[in-house]
Structure formats: structure tokens, C-alpha cells
Coordinates of C-alpha atoms in Angstrom, one line a residue:
X1 CA -9.5 -17.9 -166.1
X2 CA -7.1 -15.1 -164.4
X3 CA -10.3 -13.1 -162.7
X4 CA -11.7 -16.4 -162.2
X5 CA -8.7 -16.9 -159.9
X6 CA -7.7 -13.8 -158.6
X7 CA -11.6 -12.3 -156.9
X8 CA -11.0 -15.2 -154.6
X9 CA -7.6 -14.8 -153.9
X10 CA -7.6 -11.1 -152.7
X11 CA -10.5 -11.5 -151.0
X12 CA -10.2 -14.7 -149.2
X13 CA -7.1 -17.2 -149.4
X14 CA -4.3 -15.4 -150.2
X15 CA -2.3 -11.5 -149.7
X16 CA -1.6 -9.5 -152.2
X17 CA 0.7 -7.2 -152.0
X18 CA 0.6 -4.7 -154.9
X19 CA 3.3 -1.7 -155.4
X20 CA 2.3 2.1 -157.0
X21 CA 4.4 4.5 -158.6
X22 CA 4.4 7.7 -156.1
X23 CA 3.7 10.2 -158.2
X24 CA 1.1 9.2 -159.7
X25 CA -0.4 6.1 -157.9
X26 CA -0.5 3.8 -160.9
X27 CA -0.5 0.5 -160.1
X28 CA 2.8 -0.8 -161.3
X29 CA 3.0 -4.3 -160.0
X30 CA 1.3 -6.4 -158.2
X31 CA 1.8 -10.6 -156.1
X32 CA -0.8 -12.7 -155.1
X33 CA 0.6 -15.5 -152.7
X34 CA -2.2 -18.1 -150.9
X35 CA -0.7 -19.3 -147.1
X36 CA 0.3 -22.5 -146.3
X37 CA -3.0 -24.5 -145.2
X38 CA -5.0 -22.6 -148.0
X39 CA -5.1 -23.6 -151.4
X40 CA -7.4 -22.4 -154.1
X41 CA -11.0 -23.0 -155.0
X42 CA -10.6 -25.2 -152.1
X43 CA -13.9 -24.0 -151.2
X44 CA -17.9 -23.1 -152.4
X45 CA -17.0 -19.7 -151.2
X46 CA -14.4 -19.3 -153.4
X47 CA -15.6 -21.2 -156.4
X48 CA -18.5 -18.7 -156.3
X49 CA -16.2 -16.1 -157.0
X50 CA -16.2 -16.6 -160.7
X51 CA -14.9 -20.3 -161.2
X52 CA -18.1 -21.8 -161.8
X53 CA -19.6 -19.4 -163.9
X54 CA -16.1 -20.3 -165.9
X55 CA -16.1 -23.6 -166.0
X56 CA -19.4 -23.4 -167.1
X57 CA -18.6 -21.6 -170.0
X58 CA -16.1 -24.0 -170.9
X59 CA -16.4 -27.3 -173.7
X60 CA -16.4 -30.0 -172.6
X61 CA -12.7 -30.7 -173.7
X62 CA -11.6 -27.6 -171.8
X63 CA -13.6 -29.3 -168.8
X64 CA -11.6 -32.8 -169.3
X65 CA -8.4 -30.8 -169.8
X66 CA -8.8 -28.5 -166.8
X67 CA -9.7 -31.5 -164.5
X68 CA -6.7 -33.5 -165.6
X69 CA -3.8 -30.9 -166.4
X70 CA -4.3 -28.0 -164.1
X71 CA -5.7 -30.1 -161.3
X72 CA -3.9 -33.2 -160.9
X73 CA -1.6 -33.7 -163.6
X74 CA 0.5 -29.9 -162.6
X75 CA 0.0 -30.3 -158.8
X76 CA 1.8 -33.7 -159.2
X77 CA 4.7 -32.2 -161.3
X78 CA 5.2 -29.9 -158.4
X79 CA 4.6 -32.1 -155.4
X80 CA 7.6 -34.0 -157.6
X81 CA 9.9 -31.5 -158.4
X82 CA 9.6 -29.3 -154.7
X83 CA 9.5 -32.1 -153.1
X84 CA 6.7 -31.5 -151.1
X85 CA 3.2 -33.3 -151.1
X86 CA 0.7 -30.7 -151.6
X87 CA 2.8 -28.6 -153.0
X88 CA -0.1 -25.6 -153.7
X89 CA -1.2 -25.9 -150.0
X90 CA 1.4 -26.9 -148.1
X91 CA 4.0 -23.6 -149.7
X92 CA 3.1 -20.4 -149.4
X93 CA 2.4 -20.5 -153.3
X94 CA 2.6 -17.6 -154.9
X95 CA -0.8 -17.7 -158.2
X96 CA 0.4 -14.1 -159.3
X97 CA 2.8 -11.8 -160.2
X98 CA 3.1 -8.9 -162.7
X99 CA 5.3 -5.8 -163.1
X100 CA 4.3 -3.3 -165.4
X101 CA 7.3 -3.6 -168.3
X102 CA 8.4 0.6 -168.0
X103 CA 9.5 -0.4 -164.2
X104 CA 10.6 -4.2 -165.0
X105 CA 14.2 -4.2 -163.7
X106 CA 14.1 -1.6 -161.0
X107 CA 13.3 -2.9 -157.3
X108 CA 10.0 -3.8 -157.7
X109 CA 9.7 -7.3 -158.0
X110 CA 12.5 -7.6 -155.4
X111 CA 10.1 -5.5 -152.6
X112 CA 7.5 -7.1 -153.6
X113 CA 8.8 -10.9 -153.0
X114 CA 10.3 -9.5 -150.0
X115 CA 6.8 -8.7 -148.1
X116 CA 6.3 -12.4 -148.9
X117 CA 9.8 -13.8 -147.4
X118 CA 8.5 -11.5 -144.6
X119 CA 5.4 -12.5 -144.2
X120 CA 6.1 -16.6 -144.2
X121 CA 8.0 -18.3 -141.0
X122 CA 11.3 -19.6 -140.6
X123 CA 11.4 -23.1 -142.7
X124 CA 8.2 -22.6 -144.6
X125 CA 8.5 -22.8 -148.6
X126 CA 7.7 -20.2 -151.1
X127 CA 6.9 -21.7 -154.3
X128 CA 5.3 -20.8 -157.3
X129 CA 5.4 -21.5 -161.1
X130 CA 5.8 -19.5 -164.6
X131 CA 5.0 -20.9 -168.2
X132 CA 7.4 -18.1 -169.4
X133 CA 10.5 -18.4 -170.2
X134 CA 11.8 -15.7 -169.6
X135 CA 10.4 -15.2 -166.4
X136 CA 13.6 -18.2 -165.0
X137 CA 16.3 -15.7 -164.9
X138 CA 14.3 -13.2 -163.0
X139 CA 12.5 -15.6 -160.2
X140 CA 16.6 -16.8 -160.2
X141 CA 17.5 -13.6 -159.5
X142 CA 14.9 -13.1 -156.1
X143 CA 16.6 -16.0 -154.5
X144 CA 14.0 -18.9 -156.0
X145 CA 15.6 -22.1 -157.1
X146 CA 14.2 -23.9 -160.0
X147 CA 13.2 -27.0 -158.9
X148 CA 11.7 -28.8 -162.3
X149 CA 10.3 -28.0 -165.8
X150 CA 7.8 -29.8 -167.8
X151 CA 6.0 -29.5 -171.1
X152 CA 2.0 -29.9 -170.3
X153 CA 1.1 -31.3 -173.5
X154 CA -3.4 -30.5 -174.0
X155 CA -4.5 -30.7 -178.0
X156 CA -4.3 -27.3 -179.1
X157 CA -0.7 -25.9 -177.9
X158 CA 1.7 -27.9 -175.1
X159 CA 2.9 -25.3 -172.8
X160 CA 6.1 -25.4 -170.6
X161 CA 6.4 -24.9 -167.4
X162 CA 8.6 -24.0 -164.7
X163 CA 8.7 -24.5 -160.9
X164 CA 10.3 -22.8 -158.1
X165 CA 10.9 -22.9 -154.9
X166 CA 13.3 -21.5 -151.4
X167 CA 12.9 -22.2 -147.6
X168 CA 12.6 -19.2 -145.7
X169 CA 15.5 -19.3 -143.5
X170 CA 15.1 -17.3 -139.9
X171 CA 17.0 -14.9 -139.5
X172 CA 15.9 -12.7 -143.3
X173 CA 14.4 -10.1 -141.4
X174 CA 17.4 -9.0 -139.6
X175 CA 19.4 -9.4 -142.8
X176 CA 17.4 -7.5 -144.1
X177 CA 17.3 -4.7 -142.0
X178 CA 21.4 -4.8 -141.5
X179 CA 21.7 -4.1 -145.6
X180 CA 19.4 -1.1 -145.1
X181 CA 21.9 1.0 -142.6
X182 CA 25.4 0.2 -144.2

């Protein structure tokens, strides 16, 4: 599923930010955000980059679950929690955020999120969801507000989803530069 999502996001609909180790050049973290007005799998061109292939391989019950839970129920939950209709389309939405374990707690995530904050326009909403409760504290420390939690039932395993958002303030860039020179 991740490969079917990452390719169209990185190539067509999103902004990908990567962090590399200065000495080795190794990838140590990345985020992928979709700009307001865009959504994942919204176009045939996006879906042709792996979604159709993945969907064809799924058993019928998994296809139905995708259409019911992931394409309908989760977006309705996110919309209600954040208070924005079509949240994933009408916000700067983070689909992926990853920092290698040996680099966690070193500021990599903050630097990657700051790039997205700086790219977004004043008044934009940045949003994301996580299925890992460990990330609740991390996203809160990054300035996002927990907006809601819901358990998404399935016949395989029930999974929790936590939704976060943050409104971009107009003076963000100035505040970052002032902080650098103090």
C-alpha cells in the first residue's frame, strides 16, 4: 500500500522533504505532504502509478473494506474532528512522516515539519493522522493539536486513528529567523 501511495504523492500531488546524514548521505527521515486542492488517487494518472495494480491483487473483502473504511469512513472522521469539509483536500495533509530510529529525538522531524509550515500559506491548515499511539506526543510537541481519536473496526484487526491539525500563522517565517539569531 505504501508504495502505491508514495509514488503518486512524490511525483504528482505532493511535496516531499528528505533529511540526510551530512557525513554519509544516508536518508534519515522524510515527510510527504499534499498541497491544498490535491488529493491522493484523485486522478487516473495517480492511480496508474500503483493503485490499480494493488487493488486488483486484493481479495474482494479487502477491496470492500478499502472503499468503506478508508475511502469513506476515515475521511468523514477526519472532516468532523478537524472541522473542515474534505479535510485531506482542503488542507496541507501529511501522508507520511518517518525518521530513522537512531535519529529520533535529534530535531529531524522538527526540521522536516518546519519546511512544510514554511511552504504553507497563512491560514492554511496542516493535518495528519497516525495509527501509532507513540506518535501522539511527538506530533503534539511539533505544534499540532490532537483533534480526535477513533477506532476503525475491521474483520482482521481494529486499528486506532488519531487526527491532528495546526493552522499556519502569518508570522511563522519571521519567528523562525528571530529564533535563529538569539
